Coordinates of C-alpha atoms in Angstrom, one line a residue:
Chain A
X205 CA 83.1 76.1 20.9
X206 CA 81.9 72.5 21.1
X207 CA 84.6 69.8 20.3
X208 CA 84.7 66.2 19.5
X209 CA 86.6 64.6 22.6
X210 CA 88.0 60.8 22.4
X211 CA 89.1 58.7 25.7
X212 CA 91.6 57.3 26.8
X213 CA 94.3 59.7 24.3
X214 CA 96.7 56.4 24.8
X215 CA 96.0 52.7 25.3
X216 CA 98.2 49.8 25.4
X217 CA 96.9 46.4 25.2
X218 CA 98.3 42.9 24.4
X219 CA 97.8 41.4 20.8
X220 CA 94.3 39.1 20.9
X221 CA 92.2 41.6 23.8
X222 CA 89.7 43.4 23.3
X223 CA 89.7 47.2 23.0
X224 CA 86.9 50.1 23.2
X225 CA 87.6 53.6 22.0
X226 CA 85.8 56.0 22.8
X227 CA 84.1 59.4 21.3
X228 CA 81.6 62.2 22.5
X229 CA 80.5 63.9 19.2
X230 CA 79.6 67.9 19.2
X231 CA 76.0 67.4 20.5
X232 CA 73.9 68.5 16.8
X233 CA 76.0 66.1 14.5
X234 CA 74.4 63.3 13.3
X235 CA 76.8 61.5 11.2
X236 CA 79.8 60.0 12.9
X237 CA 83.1 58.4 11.4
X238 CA 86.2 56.3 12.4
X239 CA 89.8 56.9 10.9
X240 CA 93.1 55.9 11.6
X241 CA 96.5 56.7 11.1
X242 CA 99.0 53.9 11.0
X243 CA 102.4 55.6 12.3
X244 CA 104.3 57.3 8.9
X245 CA 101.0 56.6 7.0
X246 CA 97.7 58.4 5.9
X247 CA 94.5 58.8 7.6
X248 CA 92.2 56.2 6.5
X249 CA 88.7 56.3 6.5
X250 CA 87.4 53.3 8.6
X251 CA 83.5 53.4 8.8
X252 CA 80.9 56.4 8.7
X253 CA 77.4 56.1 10.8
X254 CA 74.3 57.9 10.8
X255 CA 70.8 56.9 12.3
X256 CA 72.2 54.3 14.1
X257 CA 73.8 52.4 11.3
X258 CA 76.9 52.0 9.0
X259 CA 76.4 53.5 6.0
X260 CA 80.1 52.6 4.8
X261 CA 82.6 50.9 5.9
X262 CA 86.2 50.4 4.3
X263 CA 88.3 47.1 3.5
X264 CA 89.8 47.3 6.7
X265 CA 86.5 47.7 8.8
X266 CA 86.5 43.3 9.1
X267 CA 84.7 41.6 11.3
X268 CA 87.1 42.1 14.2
X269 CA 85.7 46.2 14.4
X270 CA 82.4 47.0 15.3
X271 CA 80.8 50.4 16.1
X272 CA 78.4 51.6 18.4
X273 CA 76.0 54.7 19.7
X274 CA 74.9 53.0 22.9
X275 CA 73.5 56.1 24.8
X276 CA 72.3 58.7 22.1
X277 CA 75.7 60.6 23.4
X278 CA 79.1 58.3 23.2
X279 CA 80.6 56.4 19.7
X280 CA 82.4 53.6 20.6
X281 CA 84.8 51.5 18.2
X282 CA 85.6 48.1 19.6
X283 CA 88.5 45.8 18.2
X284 CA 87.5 42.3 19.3
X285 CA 90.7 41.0 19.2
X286 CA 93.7 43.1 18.3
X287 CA 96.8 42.6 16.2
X288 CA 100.0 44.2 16.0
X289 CA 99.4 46.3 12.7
X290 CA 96.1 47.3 14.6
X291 CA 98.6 49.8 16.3
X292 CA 97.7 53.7 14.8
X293 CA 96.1 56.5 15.7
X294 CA 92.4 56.3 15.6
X295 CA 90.5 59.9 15.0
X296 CA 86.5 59.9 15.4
X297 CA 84.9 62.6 13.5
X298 CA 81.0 63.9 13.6
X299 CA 79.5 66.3 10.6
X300 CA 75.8 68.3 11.0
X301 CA 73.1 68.4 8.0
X302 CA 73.6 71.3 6.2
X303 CA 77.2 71.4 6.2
X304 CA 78.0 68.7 3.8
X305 CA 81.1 67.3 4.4
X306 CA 82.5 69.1 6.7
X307 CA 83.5 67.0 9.8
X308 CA 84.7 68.0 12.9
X309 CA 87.9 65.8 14.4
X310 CA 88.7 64.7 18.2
X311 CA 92.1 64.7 19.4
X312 CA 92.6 60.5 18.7
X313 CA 93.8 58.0 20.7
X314 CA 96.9 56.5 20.4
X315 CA 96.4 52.6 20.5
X316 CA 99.1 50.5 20.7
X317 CA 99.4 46.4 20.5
X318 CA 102.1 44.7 21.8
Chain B
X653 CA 90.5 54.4 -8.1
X654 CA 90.2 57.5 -5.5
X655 CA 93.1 59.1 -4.7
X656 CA 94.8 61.8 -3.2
X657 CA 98.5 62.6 -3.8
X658 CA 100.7 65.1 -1.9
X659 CA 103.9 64.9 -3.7
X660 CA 105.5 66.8 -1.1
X661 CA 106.5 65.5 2.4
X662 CA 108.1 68.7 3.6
X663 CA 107.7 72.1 2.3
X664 CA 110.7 74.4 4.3
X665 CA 110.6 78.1 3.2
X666 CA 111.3 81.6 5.1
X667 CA 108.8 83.9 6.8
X668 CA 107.4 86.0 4.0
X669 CA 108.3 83.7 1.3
X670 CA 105.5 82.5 -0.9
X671 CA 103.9 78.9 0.0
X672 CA 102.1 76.2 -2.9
X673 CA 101.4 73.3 -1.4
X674 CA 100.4 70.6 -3.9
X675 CA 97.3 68.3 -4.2
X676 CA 96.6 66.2 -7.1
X677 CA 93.6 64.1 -6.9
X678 CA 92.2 61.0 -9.3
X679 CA 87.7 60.8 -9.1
X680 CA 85.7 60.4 -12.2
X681 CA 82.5 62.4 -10.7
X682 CA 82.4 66.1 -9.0
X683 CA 84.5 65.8 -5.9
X684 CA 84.1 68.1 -2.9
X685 CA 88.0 68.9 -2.1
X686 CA 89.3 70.2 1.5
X687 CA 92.3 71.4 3.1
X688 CA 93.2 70.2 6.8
X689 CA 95.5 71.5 9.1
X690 CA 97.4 69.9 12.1
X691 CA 99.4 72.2 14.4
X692 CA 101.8 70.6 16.9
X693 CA 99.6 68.3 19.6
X694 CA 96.6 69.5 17.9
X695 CA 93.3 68.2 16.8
X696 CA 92.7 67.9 12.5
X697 CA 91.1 70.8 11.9
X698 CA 89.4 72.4 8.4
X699 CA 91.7 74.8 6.8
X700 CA 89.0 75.3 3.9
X701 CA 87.0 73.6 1.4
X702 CA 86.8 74.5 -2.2
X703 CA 82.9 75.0 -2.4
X704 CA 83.2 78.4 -0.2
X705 CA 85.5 79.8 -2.2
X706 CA 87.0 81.5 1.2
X707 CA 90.5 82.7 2.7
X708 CA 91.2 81.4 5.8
X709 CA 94.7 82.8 7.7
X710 CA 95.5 84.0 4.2
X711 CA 95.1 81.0 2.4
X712 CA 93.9 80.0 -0.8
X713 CA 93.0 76.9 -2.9
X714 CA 91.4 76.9 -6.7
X715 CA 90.0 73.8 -7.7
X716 CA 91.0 72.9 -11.1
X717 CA 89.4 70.6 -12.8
X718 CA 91.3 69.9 -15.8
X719 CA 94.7 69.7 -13.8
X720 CA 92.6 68.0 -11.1
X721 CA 94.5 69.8 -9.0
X722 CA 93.4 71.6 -5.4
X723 CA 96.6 73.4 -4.6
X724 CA 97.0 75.4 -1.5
X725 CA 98.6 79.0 -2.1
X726 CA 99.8 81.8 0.5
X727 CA 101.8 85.0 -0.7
X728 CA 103.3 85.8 2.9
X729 CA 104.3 82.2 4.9
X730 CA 104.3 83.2 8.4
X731 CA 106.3 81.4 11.3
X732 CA 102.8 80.4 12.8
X733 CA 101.8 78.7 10.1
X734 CA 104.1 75.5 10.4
X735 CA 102.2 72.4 10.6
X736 CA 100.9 69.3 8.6
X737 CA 98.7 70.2 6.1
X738 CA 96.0 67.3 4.8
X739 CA 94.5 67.3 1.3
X740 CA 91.2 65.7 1.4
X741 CA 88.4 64.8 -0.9
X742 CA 84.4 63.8 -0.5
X743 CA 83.1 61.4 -3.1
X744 CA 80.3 63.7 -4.0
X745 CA 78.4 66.4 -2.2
X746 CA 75.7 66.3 0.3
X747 CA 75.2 63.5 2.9
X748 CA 77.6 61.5 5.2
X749 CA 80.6 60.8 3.0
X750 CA 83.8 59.5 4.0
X751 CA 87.4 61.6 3.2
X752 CA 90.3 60.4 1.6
X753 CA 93.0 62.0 2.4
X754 CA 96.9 62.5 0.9
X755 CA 99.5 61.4 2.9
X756 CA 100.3 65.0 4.2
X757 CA 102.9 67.9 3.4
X758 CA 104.4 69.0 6.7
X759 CA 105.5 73.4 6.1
X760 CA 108.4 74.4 8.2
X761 CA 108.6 78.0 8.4
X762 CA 111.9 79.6 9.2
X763 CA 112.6 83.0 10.9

């Protein structure tokens, strides 16, 4: 059965780089989401994408987060420059037409600033 | 405001002990509501959603609309079944609509 996958599953980077998360969606889907999870906290919906826009983004989706499709296969979120409370759990999901809202979640990756 | 609340952090019952867990959400228009699951080291996964009207593992969830409630109901709890379980709602059907989710209610099942 065809799963979302996410690399790296851990990434530790000092406050003010740059980071790149990435996510292989199941093949068919053509809507793609960021969420994270903040340590003791919910999930939080970060931005959704479909044909190769954002069709909505959250309060916390500022200017420092951007998202990407560069190949037609791979989702990338990138953090320009990180701060400490940027430390969470970051989950992409994909959905397919016909199944509403139904999305399909990757393992996460585990992003920590110091 | 769109919410989600899980009253319950941790639900701890025995193995064949009935199981509620609780989901109350706040959204003026026709939400789509969803149960998640998380087993230990695994991916979110759907549990079920309210429009199929299924039973997935022996699970069940009504959506009421006057209560605005979505519980999660299972008559026999099984030791297998420990995990976090998500509540979740779409803003309204169709499309590519984001999910809020409650904060979780992790079930401990005891032998």
């Amino acid at each position: 059965e065809p799963e979302v996958t996410q690399t790296p599953s851990h990434q530790v980077t000092q406050m003010g780089q740059e980071v790149i998360l990435r996510c292989v969606p199941i093949s068919n889907h053509l809507y793609f989401y960021w969420y994270r999870q903040i340590l003791g906290q919910k999930v939080e919906f970060l931005v959704s994408f479909y044909n190769n826009e954002i069709s909505e983004k959250s309060e916390i989706f500022d200017d420092q987060f951007s998202v990407e499709r560069p190949d037609g296969s791979n989702f990338t979120l990138k953090i320009r420059s990180t701060k400490l409370e940027d430390s969470a759990m970051y989950f992409c999901a994909s959905g397919q037409p016909g199944q509403g809202e139904t999305q399909y979640f990757g393992p996460g990756t585990r992003l920590l600033v110091l | 405001a769109q919410r989600v609340t899980q009253p319950e952090k941790l639900l701890s019952v025995f193995k064949g002990a009935p199981v509620e867990l609780k989901c109350n959400y706040s959204y003026s228009g026709s939400p789509e509501l969803f149960w998640y699951v998380q087993y230990s080291r695994q991916r979110l996964q759907l549990l079920l959603r309210h429009i199929s009207r299924e039973s997935i593992k022996g699970f069940t969830a009504d959506l009421n609309k006057g209560e605005t409630s979505f519980h999660l109901k299972k008559p026999f709890a099984q030791e297998e079944d420990s995990a976090m379980y998500y509540c979740a709602l779409a803003p309204s059907y169709g499309g590519y609509n984001k999910l809020i989710f409650g904060a979780g209610t992790r079930l401990a099942v005891h032998p």
